[in-house]
Amino acid sequence: PAVLSTQVGGSVSGAVWMFMSWWGSDNRRGPRLVDVLNGVIAGLAGITPATGYIDNSSTLILGLVLGFSSWYGAHLLTHKLHVDDALEVSCVHGLTGAIGSIAVGFLASTDANPKVPDGIFFGGSAKLLGAQCAGVAVAGAWAAFVTWLVLV
């Protein structure tokens, strides 16, 4: 299921970006290719941490969440906060990677991988979610620290 999850997650997120590019902006002639590609990359970046742990129906849901969160995150950064993120890397890679990692705590299924406990949505405890959140926090802190070292 990991290969299928990867393909479906990227495709669903790309479809979300395609529709949002067309309907959610001033561009009424059709979706922009750059937006569709960013959506696919966002889906791939976000689904990768979860692929071996979630089932196919959860992949669809996570693909939708990744697509909408990265679209609105990119819109917030560039249009509302005026952050110059030309390729929308912060939302396409960073935000979706964090969401995908945390989603394991919610969507993990022993049907997809019997070696991992079920996530909260499948009757599991919050222990897996806590571990995933801690991992995201440590990775974020490490990235911030190393970035600070490079800039100083």
Tab-separated table of C-alpha atoms in Angstrom, residues 38 73-74 77-78 82-93:
chain	number	residue	atom	x	y	z
A	38	ASN	CA	3.335	22.524	-6.271
A	73	GLY	CA	-0.664	28.231	4.058
A	74	ALA	CA	1.063	29.458	0.907
A	77	LEU	CA	2.423	33.580	3.756
A	78	THR	CA	2.644	35.277	0.375
A	82	HIS	CA	3.928	39.240	2.540
A	83	VAL	CA	6.714	36.710	3.120
A	84	ASP	CA	8.898	36.338	0.040
A	85	ASP	CA	8.765	32.569	-0.435
A	86	ALA	CA	9.004	32.448	-4.223
A	87	LEU	CA	8.638	28.676	-4.568
A	88	GLU	CA	6.332	28.326	-1.550
A	89	VAL	CA	8.812	25.880	-0.037
A	90	SER	CA	7.778	26.555	3.557
A	91	CYS	CA	4.246	25.320	2.986
A	92	VAL	CA	4.856	22.833	0.193
A	93	HIS	CA	7.577	20.951	2.100
